[in-house]
Tab-separated table of C-alpha atoms in Angstrom:
chain	number	residue	atom	x	y	z
V	1	GLN	CA	-23.414	3.379	26.688
V	2	VAL	CA	-26.276	3.186	29.152
V	3	GLN	CA	-26.198	0.198	31.495
V	4	LEU	CA	-28.865	-0.991	33.910
V	5	GLN	CA	-28.380	-3.416	36.786
V	6	GLU	CA	-31.116	-4.934	38.910
V	7	SER	CA	-30.518	-5.907	42.513
V	8	GLY	CA	-32.572	-7.295	45.362
V	9	PRO	CA	-33.574	-10.486	47.163
V	10	GLY	CA	-33.996	-13.561	45.014
V	11	LEU	CA	-36.464	-15.161	47.402
V	12	VAL	CA	-39.594	-13.585	48.868
V	13	LYS	CA	-42.170	-15.227	51.118
V	14	PRO	CA	-45.819	-15.403	50.072
V	15	SER	CA	-47.814	-12.353	51.178
V	16	GLY	CA	-44.573	-10.423	51.514
V	17	THR	CA	-43.256	-7.496	49.486
V	18	LEU	CA	-40.882	-7.848	46.565
V	19	SER	CA	-38.354	-5.009	46.430
V	20	LEU	CA	-35.898	-4.425	43.594
V	21	THR	CA	-33.615	-1.594	42.596
V	22	CYS	CA	-32.258	-0.703	39.167
V	23	ALA	CA	-28.992	1.205	39.068
V	24	VAL	CA	-28.426	3.274	35.933
V	25	SER	CA	-24.903	4.015	34.686
V	26	GLY	CA	-23.561	5.696	31.584
V	27	GLY	CA	-26.407	8.173	31.572
V	28	SER	CA	-28.566	10.271	33.855
V	29	ILE	CA	-31.887	9.077	35.182
V	30	SER	CA	-32.943	12.716	34.872
V	31	SER	CA	-32.656	12.590	31.083
V	32	SER	CA	-35.778	12.772	28.921
V	33	ASN	CA	-36.647	9.107	29.303
V	34	TRP	CA	-39.096	7.043	31.236
V	35	TRP	CA	-37.815	4.009	33.156
V	36	SER	CA	-39.744	0.761	33.252
V	37	TRP	CA	-40.031	-2.601	34.946
V	38	VAL	CA	-40.918	-5.685	32.899
V	39	ARG	CA	-41.249	-9.246	34.164
V	40	GLN	CA	-41.226	-12.713	32.632
V	41	PRO	CA	-42.475	-15.809	34.459
V	42	PRO	CA	-40.378	-18.895	33.752
V	43	GLY	CA	-41.084	-20.177	30.251
V	44	LYS	CA	-43.651	-17.458	29.550
V	45	GLY	CA	-43.905	-14.094	27.828
V	46	LEU	CA	-43.164	-10.522	28.817
V	47	GLU	CA	-45.402	-8.384	31.027
V	48	TRP	CA	-44.934	-4.648	31.519
V	49	ILE	CA	-45.294	-3.675	35.177
V	50	GLY	CA	-44.980	0.101	35.162
V	51	GLU	CA	-42.787	3.120	34.521
V	52	ILE	CA	-41.521	6.281	36.152
V	53	TYR	CA	-40.178	9.641	34.976
V	54	HIS	CA	-37.525	11.505	36.922
V	55	SER	CA	-40.190	13.952	38.058
V	56	GLY	CA	-41.847	11.095	39.911
V	57	SER	CA	-44.741	10.658	37.484
V	58	THR	CA	-45.753	7.030	37.139
V	59	ASN	CA	-47.882	4.751	34.988
V	60	TYR	CA	-48.794	1.238	36.055
V	61	ASN	CA	-50.219	-1.901	34.496
V	62	PRO	CA	-53.885	-1.881	35.587
V	63	SER	CA	-53.703	-5.568	36.503
V	64	LEU	CA	-50.958	-4.857	39.061
V	65	LYS	CA	-51.685	-1.254	39.988
V	66	SER	CA	-53.106	-1.973	43.432
V	67	ARG	CA	-49.905	-3.749	44.486
V	68	VAL	CA	-47.149	-1.812	42.690
V	69	THR	CA	-45.098	1.201	43.681
V	70	ILE	CA	-42.254	2.523	41.519
V	71	SER	CA	-40.027	5.269	42.880
V	72	VAL	CA	-36.933	7.169	41.733
V	73	ASP	CA	-33.820	8.300	43.596
V	74	LYS	CA	-32.109	10.897	41.445
V	75	SER	CA	-29.219	11.317	43.882
V	76	LYS	CA	-28.287	7.661	43.398
V	77	ASN	CA	-29.298	7.506	39.718
V	78	GLN	CA	-31.580	4.583	40.349
V	79	PHE	CA	-35.223	3.587	40.469
V	80	SER	CA	-37.030	0.946	42.448
V	81	LEU	CA	-39.947	-1.461	42.366
V	82	LYS	CA	-42.095	-2.642	45.235
V	83	LEU	CA	-44.738	-5.317	44.688
V	84	SER	CA	-46.849	-6.184	47.707
V	85	SER	CA	-48.904	-9.226	48.690
V	86	VAL	CA	-46.914	-11.516	46.421
V	87	THR	CA	-47.941	-15.049	45.514
V	88	ALA	CA	-46.272	-17.823	43.538
V	89	ALA	CA	-47.728	-16.221	40.396
V	90	ASP	CA	-45.303	-13.337	40.906
V	91	THR	CA	-42.295	-15.637	40.471
V	92	ALA	CA	-40.490	-14.277	37.441
V	93	VAL	CA	-37.371	-12.751	36.020
V	94	TYR	CA	-37.689	-9.012	36.616
V	95	TYR	CA	-36.069	-6.633	34.144
V	96	CYS	CA	-35.567	-2.906	34.326
V	97	ALA	CA	-35.432	-1.044	31.032
V	98	ARG	CA	-35.039	2.425	29.599
V	99	ASP	CA	-38.213	3.565	27.932
V	100	HIS	CA	-36.891	5.787	25.171
V	101	GLY	CA	-38.671	8.164	22.849
V	102	TYR	CA	-41.436	10.708	23.113
V	103	ASN	CA	-45.221	10.711	23.211
V	104	GLN	CA	-46.347	7.360	21.807
V	105	LYS	CA	-43.171	6.698	19.787
V	106	ARG	CA	-41.447	4.858	22.610
V	107	SER	CA	-39.527	1.625	22.955
V	108	PHE	CA	-37.374	-0.241	25.440
V	109	ASP	CA	-33.888	0.298	24.054
V	110	TYR	CA	-31.698	-0.626	27.018
V	111	TRP	CA	-32.359	-3.484	29.425
V	112	GLY	CA	-30.826	-4.848	32.584
V	113	GLN	CA	-29.714	-8.476	32.610
V	114	GLY	CA	-32.710	-9.469	34.696
V	115	THR	CA	-33.016	-10.961	38.154
V	116	LEU	CA	-35.009	-14.038	39.116
V	117	VAL	CA	-37.326	-13.556	42.056
V	118	THR	CA	-38.934	-16.662	43.486
V	119	VAL	CA	-41.939	-16.467	45.789
V	120	SER	CA	-41.828	-19.393	48.164
V	121	SER	CA	-41.975	-20.149	51.856
P	1	ASP	CA	-56.177	-2.912	27.368
P	2	ILE	CA	-54.862	-3.337	23.846
P	3	GLN	CA	-54.383	-7.047	23.221
P	4	MET	CA	-51.577	-8.228	20.968
P	5	THR	CA	-51.522	-11.534	19.134
P	6	GLN	CA	-48.750	-13.123	17.091
P	7	SER	CA	-48.664	-15.843	14.497
P	8	PRO	CA	-47.334	-18.360	14.249
P	9	SER	CA	-46.512	-19.187	17.869
P	10	SER	CA	-43.514	-21.131	16.619
P	11	LEU	CA	-41.838	-21.994	13.359
P	12	SER	CA	-38.995	-24.103	12.116
P	13	ALA	CA	-36.748	-22.697	9.429
P	14	SER	CA	-33.374	-23.253	7.821
P	15	VAL	CA	-30.418	-20.930	7.519
P	16	GLY	CA	-30.984	-18.708	4.506
P	17	ASP	CA	-34.784	-18.888	4.664
P	18	ARG	CA	-36.980	-15.819	4.507
P	19	VAL	CA	-39.060	-15.664	7.677
P	20	THR	CA	-42.166	-13.591	8.315
P	21	ILE	CA	-43.848	-13.135	11.702
P	22	THR	CA	-47.211	-11.423	12.059
P	23	CYS	CA	-48.479	-9.300	14.934
P	24	ARG	CA	-52.053	-8.060	15.288
P	25	ALA	CA	-53.453	-5.457	17.678
P	26	SER	CA	-57.000	-5.541	19.054
P	27	GLN	CA	-57.484	-1.928	17.926
P	28	SER	CA	-55.647	0.501	15.718
P	29	ILE	CA	-52.263	1.490	17.133
P	30	SER	CA	-51.103	3.582	14.167
P	31	SER	CA	-47.386	2.770	13.762
P	32	TYR	CA	-46.593	2.501	17.466
P	33	LEU	CA	-45.295	-1.053	17.320
P	34	ASN	CA	-41.912	-2.400	18.365
P	35	TRP	CA	-40.197	-5.746	17.811
P	36	TYR	CA	-37.774	-7.475	20.185
P	37	GLN	CA	-35.560	-10.556	19.942
P	38	GLN	CA	-34.911	-12.664	23.022
P	39	LYS	CA	-32.451	-15.516	23.367
P	40	PRO	CA	-32.610	-17.997	26.259
P	41	GLY	CA	-31.375	-16.533	29.522
P	42	LYS	CA	-30.927	-13.073	28.015
P	43	ALA	CA	-32.810	-9.807	28.124
P	44	PRO	CA	-34.882	-8.824	25.104
P	45	LYS	CA	-33.138	-6.765	22.436
P	46	LEU	CA	-34.862	-4.009	20.486
P	47	LEU	CA	-34.850	-4.694	16.740
P	48	ILE	CA	-37.469	-2.437	15.194
P	49	TYR	CA	-39.277	0.594	16.605
P	50	ALA	CA	-42.215	2.567	15.284
P	51	ALA	CA	-43.162	-0.371	13.045
P	52	SER	CA	-40.409	0.021	10.475
P	53	SER	CA	-37.380	1.858	11.901
P	54	LEU	CA	-34.302	-0.292	12.355
P	55	GLN	CA	-32.617	0.116	15.726
P	56	SER	CA	-28.971	1.152	15.524
P	57	GLY	CA	-26.636	-1.813	15.194
P	58	VAL	CA	-29.324	-4.260	14.063
P	59	PRO	CA	-28.537	-6.074	10.793
P	60	SER	CA	-30.420	-4.890	7.720
P	61	ARG	CA	-31.848	-8.382	7.105
P	62	PHE	CA	-34.441	-7.443	9.739
P	63	SER	CA	-37.306	-5.262	8.568
P	64	GLY	CA	-40.720	-4.293	9.827
P	65	SER	CA	-43.874	-3.082	8.167
P	66	GLY	CA	-47.507	-2.376	8.840
P	67	SER	CA	-49.812	0.139	10.454
P	68	GLY	CA	-53.193	0.179	12.106
P	69	THR	CA	-53.756	-3.319	13.429
P	70	ASP	CA	-51.550	-5.569	11.294
P	71	PHE	CA	-47.772	-5.715	11.370
P	72	THR	CA	-45.007	-7.970	10.130
P	73	LEU	CA	-41.400	-8.652	11.038
P	74	THR	CA	-39.346	-10.111	8.205
P	75	ILE	CA	-35.926	-11.711	8.344
P	76	SER	CA	-34.747	-11.757	4.743
P	77	SER	CA	-32.123	-14.496	5.117
P	78	LEU	CA	-32.131	-16.331	8.428
P	79	GLN	CA	-28.741	-16.613	10.111
P	80	PRO	CA	-27.685	-19.043	12.870
P	81	GLU	CA	-27.712	-16.252	15.453
P	82	ASP	CA	-31.350	-15.405	14.621
P	83	PHE	CA	-32.795	-18.492	16.267
P	84	ALA	CA	-34.666	-16.915	19.166
P	85	THR	CA	-38.086	-15.788	20.337
P	86	TYR	CA	-39.539	-12.608	18.859
P	87	TYR	CA	-42.027	-10.326	20.617
P	88	CYS	CA	-44.061	-7.403	19.383
P	89	GLN	CA	-45.070	-4.598	21.750
P	90	GLN	CA	-47.445	-1.659	21.352
P	91	SER	CA	-46.681	1.823	22.649
P	92	TYR	CA	-49.895	3.483	21.419
P	93	SER	CA	-51.338	3.167	24.897
P	94	THR	CA	-49.287	3.966	27.985
P	95	GLN	CA	-50.461	0.577	29.245
P	96	PHE	CA	-47.797	-1.144	27.184
P	97	THR	CA	-48.559	-4.704	26.118
P	98	PHE	CA	-46.505	-7.414	24.468
P	99	GLY	CA	-47.488	-10.167	22.096
P	100	PRO	CA	-47.133	-13.766	23.313
P	101	GLY	CA	-44.009	-14.372	21.243
P	102	THR	CA	-42.943	-16.393	18.224
P	103	LYS	CA	-40.210	-18.960	18.688
P	104	VAL	CA	-37.976	-19.496	15.668
P	105	ASP	CA	-35.998	-22.706	15.794
P	106	ILE	CA	-33.816	-24.768	13.528
P	107	LYS	CA	-35.464	-27.030	10.985
């Protein structure tokens, strides 16, 4: 059973950088899956942030691309998110998820529990 | 970007009711459409992938249909544990997008 666990600061100052890590257990991050970050502002819907493959290939949401970096650490079986120049609009619950499938037949089948990140001074 | 819309945005139903939620894509996405259930304070849970395939462990009262731009999620007989918010999501484009959600609450 694959499990994902997000970790990182729950409070980030405006204009700072949000940094989160997702630890994967019960499976290898080097398997044939992509790994994604999804966020949800309080009381709102879901927004896909971006994804990474174990090779280091990435895809990002165009609306966030200029501020987002997703990286992978195969030795630790984890992947990470950095979001720069944050504002209050970036306050959200951040989820990591396994992006399972192939080509276009893909879905988020395993999710972390989510971590609330608040942007405030 | 492929825009996703859902209707209704919310609905009230009773246990045992048949519930149908609609999702529409701004362009054809073939059958690359997934459905998720989210309960308050919890991560989303995959229900249906590729428009009509039931995820392992999901009760058979959930079903999905559609292709192209129009899709539906049907709950054949609503159970107390089904009161939640439901999201559709397209995987046709690598720029994944979700619908705004449909909240199902108790009548």
